[in-house]
mmCIF file of C-alpha atoms in Angstrom:
data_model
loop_
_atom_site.group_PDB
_atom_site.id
_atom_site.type_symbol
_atom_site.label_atom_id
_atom_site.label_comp_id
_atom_site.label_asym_id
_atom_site.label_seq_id
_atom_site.Cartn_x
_atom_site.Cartn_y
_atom_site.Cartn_z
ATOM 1 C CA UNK A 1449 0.000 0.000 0.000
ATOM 2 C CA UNK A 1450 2.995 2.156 0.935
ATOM 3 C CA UNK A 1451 4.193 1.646 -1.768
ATOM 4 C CA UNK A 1452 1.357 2.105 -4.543
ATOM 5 C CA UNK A 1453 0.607 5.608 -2.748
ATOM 6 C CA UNK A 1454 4.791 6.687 -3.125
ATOM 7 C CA UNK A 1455 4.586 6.080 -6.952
ATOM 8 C CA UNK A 1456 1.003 8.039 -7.276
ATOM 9 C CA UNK A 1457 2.866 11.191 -5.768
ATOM 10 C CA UNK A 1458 5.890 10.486 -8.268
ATOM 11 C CA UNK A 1459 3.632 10.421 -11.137
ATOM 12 C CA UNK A 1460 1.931 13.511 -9.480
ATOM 13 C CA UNK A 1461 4.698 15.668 -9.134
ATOM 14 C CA UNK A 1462 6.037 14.381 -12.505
ATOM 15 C CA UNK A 1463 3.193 16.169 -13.949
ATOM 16 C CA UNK A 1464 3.751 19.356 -11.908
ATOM 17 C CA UNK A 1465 4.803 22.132 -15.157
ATOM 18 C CA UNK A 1466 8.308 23.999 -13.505
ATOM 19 C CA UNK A 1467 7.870 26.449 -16.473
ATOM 20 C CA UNK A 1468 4.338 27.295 -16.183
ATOM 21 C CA UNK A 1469 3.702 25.912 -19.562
ATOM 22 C CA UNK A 1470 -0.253 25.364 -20.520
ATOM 23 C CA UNK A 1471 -1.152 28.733 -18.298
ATOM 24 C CA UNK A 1472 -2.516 31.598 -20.043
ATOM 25 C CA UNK A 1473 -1.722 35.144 -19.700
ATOM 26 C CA UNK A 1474 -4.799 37.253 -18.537
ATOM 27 C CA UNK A 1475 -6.730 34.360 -17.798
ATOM 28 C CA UNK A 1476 -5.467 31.333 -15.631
ATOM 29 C CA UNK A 1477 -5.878 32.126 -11.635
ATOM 30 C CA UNK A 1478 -3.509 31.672 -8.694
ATOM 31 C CA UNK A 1479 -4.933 29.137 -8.078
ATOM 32 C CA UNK A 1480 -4.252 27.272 -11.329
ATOM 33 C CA UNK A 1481 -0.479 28.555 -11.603
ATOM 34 C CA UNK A 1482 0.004 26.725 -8.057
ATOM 35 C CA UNK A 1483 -2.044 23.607 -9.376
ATOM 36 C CA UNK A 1484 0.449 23.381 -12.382
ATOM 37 C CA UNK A 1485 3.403 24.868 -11.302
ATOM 38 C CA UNK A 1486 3.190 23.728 -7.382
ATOM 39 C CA UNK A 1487 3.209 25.891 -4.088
ATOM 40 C CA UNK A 1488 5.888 28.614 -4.890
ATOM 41 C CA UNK A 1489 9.103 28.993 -2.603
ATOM 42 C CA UNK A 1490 8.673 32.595 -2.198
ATOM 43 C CA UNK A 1491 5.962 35.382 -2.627
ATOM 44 C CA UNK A 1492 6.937 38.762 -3.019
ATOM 45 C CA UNK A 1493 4.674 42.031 -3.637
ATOM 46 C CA UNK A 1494 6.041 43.789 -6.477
ATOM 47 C CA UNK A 1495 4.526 46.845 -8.223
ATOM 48 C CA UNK A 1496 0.924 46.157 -7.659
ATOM 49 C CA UNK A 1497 2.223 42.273 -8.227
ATOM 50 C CA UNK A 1498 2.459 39.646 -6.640
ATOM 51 C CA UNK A 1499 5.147 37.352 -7.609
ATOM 52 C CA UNK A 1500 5.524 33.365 -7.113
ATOM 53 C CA UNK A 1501 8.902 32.430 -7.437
ATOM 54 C CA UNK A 1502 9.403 28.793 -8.403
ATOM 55 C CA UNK A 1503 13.394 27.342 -8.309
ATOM 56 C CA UNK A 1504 14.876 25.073 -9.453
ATOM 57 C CA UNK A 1505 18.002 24.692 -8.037
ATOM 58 C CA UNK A 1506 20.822 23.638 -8.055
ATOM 59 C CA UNK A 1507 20.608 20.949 -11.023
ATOM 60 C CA UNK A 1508 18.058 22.750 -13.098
ATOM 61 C CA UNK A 1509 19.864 25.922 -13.024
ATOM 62 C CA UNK A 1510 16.468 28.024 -13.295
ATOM 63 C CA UNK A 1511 14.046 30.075 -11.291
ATOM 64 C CA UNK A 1512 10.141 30.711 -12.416
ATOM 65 C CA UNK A 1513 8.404 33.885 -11.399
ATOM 66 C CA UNK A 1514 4.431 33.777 -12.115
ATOM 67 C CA UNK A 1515 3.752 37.555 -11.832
ATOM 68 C CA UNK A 1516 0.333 37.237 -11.059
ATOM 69 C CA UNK A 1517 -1.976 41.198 -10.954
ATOM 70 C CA UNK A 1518 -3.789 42.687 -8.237
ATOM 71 C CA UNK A 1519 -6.894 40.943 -9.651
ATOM 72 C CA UNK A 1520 -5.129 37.398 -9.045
ATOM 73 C CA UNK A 1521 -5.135 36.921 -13.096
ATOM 74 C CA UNK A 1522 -1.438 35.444 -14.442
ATOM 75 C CA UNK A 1523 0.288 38.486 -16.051
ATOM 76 C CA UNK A 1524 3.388 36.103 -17.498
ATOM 77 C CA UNK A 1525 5.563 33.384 -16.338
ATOM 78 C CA UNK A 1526 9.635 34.252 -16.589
ATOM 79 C CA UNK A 1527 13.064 32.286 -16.290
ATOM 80 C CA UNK A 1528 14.829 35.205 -13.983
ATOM 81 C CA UNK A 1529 18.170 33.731 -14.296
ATOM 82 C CA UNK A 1530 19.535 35.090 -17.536
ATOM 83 C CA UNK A 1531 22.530 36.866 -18.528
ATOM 84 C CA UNK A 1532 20.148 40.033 -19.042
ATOM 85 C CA UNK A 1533 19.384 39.859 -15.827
ATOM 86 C CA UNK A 1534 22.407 39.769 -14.280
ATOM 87 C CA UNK A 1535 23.736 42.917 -15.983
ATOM 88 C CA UNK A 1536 20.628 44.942 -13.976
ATOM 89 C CA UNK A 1537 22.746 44.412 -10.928
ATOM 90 C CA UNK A 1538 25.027 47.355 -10.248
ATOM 91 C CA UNK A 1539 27.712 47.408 -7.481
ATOM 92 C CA UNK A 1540 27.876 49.793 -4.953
ATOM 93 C CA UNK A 1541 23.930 50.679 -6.260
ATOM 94 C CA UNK A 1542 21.497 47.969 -6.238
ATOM 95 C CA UNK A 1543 19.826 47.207 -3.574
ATOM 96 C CA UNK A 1544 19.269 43.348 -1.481
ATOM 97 C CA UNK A 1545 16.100 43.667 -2.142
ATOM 98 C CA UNK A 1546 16.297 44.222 -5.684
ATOM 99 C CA UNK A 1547 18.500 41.346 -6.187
ATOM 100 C CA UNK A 1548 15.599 39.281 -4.402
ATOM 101 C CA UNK A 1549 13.279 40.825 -6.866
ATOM 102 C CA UNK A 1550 15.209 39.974 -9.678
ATOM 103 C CA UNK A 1551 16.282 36.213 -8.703
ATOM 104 C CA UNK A 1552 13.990 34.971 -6.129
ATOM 105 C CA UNK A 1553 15.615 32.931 -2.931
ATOM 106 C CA UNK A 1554 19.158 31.899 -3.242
ATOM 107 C CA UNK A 1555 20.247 28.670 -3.367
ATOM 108 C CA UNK A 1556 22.594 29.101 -0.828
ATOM 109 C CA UNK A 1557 23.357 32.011 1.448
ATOM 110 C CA UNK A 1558 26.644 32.746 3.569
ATOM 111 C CA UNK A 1559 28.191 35.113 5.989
ATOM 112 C CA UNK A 1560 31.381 35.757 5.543
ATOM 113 C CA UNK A 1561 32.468 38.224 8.692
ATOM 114 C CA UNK A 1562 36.181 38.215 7.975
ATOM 115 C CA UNK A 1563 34.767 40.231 4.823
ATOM 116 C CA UNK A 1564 31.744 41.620 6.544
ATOM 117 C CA UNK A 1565 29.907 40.395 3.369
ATOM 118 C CA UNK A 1566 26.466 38.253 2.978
ATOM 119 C CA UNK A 1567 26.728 36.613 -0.038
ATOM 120 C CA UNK A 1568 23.701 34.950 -1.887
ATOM 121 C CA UNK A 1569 24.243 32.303 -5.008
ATOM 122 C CA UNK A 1570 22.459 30.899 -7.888
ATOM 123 C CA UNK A 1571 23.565 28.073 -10.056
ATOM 124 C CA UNK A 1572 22.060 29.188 -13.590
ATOM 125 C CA UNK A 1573 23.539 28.537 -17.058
ATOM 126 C CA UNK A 1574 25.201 32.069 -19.397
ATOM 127 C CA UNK A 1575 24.360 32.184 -23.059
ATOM 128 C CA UNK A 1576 21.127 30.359 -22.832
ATOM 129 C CA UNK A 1577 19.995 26.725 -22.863
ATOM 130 C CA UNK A 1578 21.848 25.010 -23.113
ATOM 131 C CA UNK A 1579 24.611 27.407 -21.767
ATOM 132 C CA UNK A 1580 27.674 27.212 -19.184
ATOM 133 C CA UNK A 1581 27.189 26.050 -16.019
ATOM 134 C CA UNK A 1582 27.987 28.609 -13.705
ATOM 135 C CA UNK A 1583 27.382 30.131 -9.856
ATOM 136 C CA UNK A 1584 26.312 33.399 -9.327
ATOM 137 C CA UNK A 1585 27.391 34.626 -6.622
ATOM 138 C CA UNK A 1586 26.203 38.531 -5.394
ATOM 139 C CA UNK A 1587 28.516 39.887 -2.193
ATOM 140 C CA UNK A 1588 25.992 42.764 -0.175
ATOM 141 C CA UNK A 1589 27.512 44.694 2.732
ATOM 142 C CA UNK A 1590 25.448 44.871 6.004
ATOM 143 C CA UNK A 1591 23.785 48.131 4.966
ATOM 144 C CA UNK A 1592 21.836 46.036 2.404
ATOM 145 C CA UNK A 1593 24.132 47.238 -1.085
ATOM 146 C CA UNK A 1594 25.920 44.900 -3.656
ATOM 147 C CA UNK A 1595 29.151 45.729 -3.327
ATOM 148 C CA UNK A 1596 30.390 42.548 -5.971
ATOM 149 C CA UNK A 1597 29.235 40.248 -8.016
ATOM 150 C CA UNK A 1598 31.054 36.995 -9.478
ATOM 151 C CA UNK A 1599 30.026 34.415 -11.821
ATOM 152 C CA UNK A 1600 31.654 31.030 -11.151
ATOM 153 C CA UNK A 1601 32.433 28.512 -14.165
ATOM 154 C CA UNK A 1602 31.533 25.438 -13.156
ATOM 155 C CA UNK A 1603 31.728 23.482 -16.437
ATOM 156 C CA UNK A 1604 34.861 22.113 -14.949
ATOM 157 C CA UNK A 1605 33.415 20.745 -12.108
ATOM 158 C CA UNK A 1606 30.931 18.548 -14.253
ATOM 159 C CA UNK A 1607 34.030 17.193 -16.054
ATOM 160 C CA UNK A 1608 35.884 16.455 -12.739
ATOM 161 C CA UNK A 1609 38.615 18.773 -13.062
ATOM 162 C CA UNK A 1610 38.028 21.684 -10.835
ATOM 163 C CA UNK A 1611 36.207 25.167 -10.517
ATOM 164 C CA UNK A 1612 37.177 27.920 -12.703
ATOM 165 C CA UNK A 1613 36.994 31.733 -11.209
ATOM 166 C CA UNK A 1614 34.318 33.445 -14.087
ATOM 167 C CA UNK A 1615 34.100 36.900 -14.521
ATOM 168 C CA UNK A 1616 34.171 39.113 -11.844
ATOM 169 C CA UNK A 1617 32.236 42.555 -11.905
#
């Protein structure tokens, strides 16, 4: 019985969309994006939005947003973690929260005090799909402001060899 009931919620969550697909713009509900797409990691009021952020980290190097209007109607389901996105962030000018805004929850987050830096990281993939492998990584000092960003290569790592330092900004 145990059993049976384990591979019903496999084939269950195997049916679960992680890019929103067969939603439509203007018309599906919250409530349908969360039947298709799941319950999201993170809401987050944006602009008269509100945003469900859906990741899909580490392996599938992607995070979701259904940005979803004041009326509860879907606006537009987005991959956030593109190259385009990345160059919004501006050291020593954007904001924590903007970052949040633009990526959704971290993979992974870390205080480093030695540095008196927070740093947040992504795994996502440059130039597209299919693209690099690499960690974002965004450094913030306590007063809430990016003060770096790096991206990580970490093709090399899939191949066994080793991590590769990216481009640092």
């Amino acid at each position: 019985m145990r059993i049976s009931l384990l591979i019903a919620a496999l084939i269950l969550a195997g049916c679960a969309s992680f890019d929103g697909r067969g939603l439509t713009p203007g018309q599906s509900t919250a409530a349908e994006v969360e039947s298709v797409m799941g319950a999201p990691a993170e809401k987050r009021q944006v602009a008269g939005e509100t945003w469900y952020f859906y990741p899909r980290q580490p392996y599938g190097r992607t995070t979701f947003v259904a940005r979803l209007a004041a009326d509860g109607r879907l606006i537009a389901v987005e991959q956030r973690l593109t190259d385009e996105n990345v160059a919004k962030i501006i050291p020593n000018t954007t904001r924590a929260d903007q970052v949040r805004d633009l990526f959704g929850p971290p993979w992974s987050t870390m205080r480093v005090d030695r540095m008196d830096r927070d740093i947040w990281t992504w795994h996502m993939k440059r130039y597209g799909d299919p693209g690099i492998p690499v960690s974002l990584n965004v450094q913030m000092s306590p007063d809430g402001v990016v003060r770096e960003v790096y991206i990580i290569d970490e093709s090399s790592r899939d191949r066994g060899v080793g991590v590769g330092v990216g481009i640092g900004f």
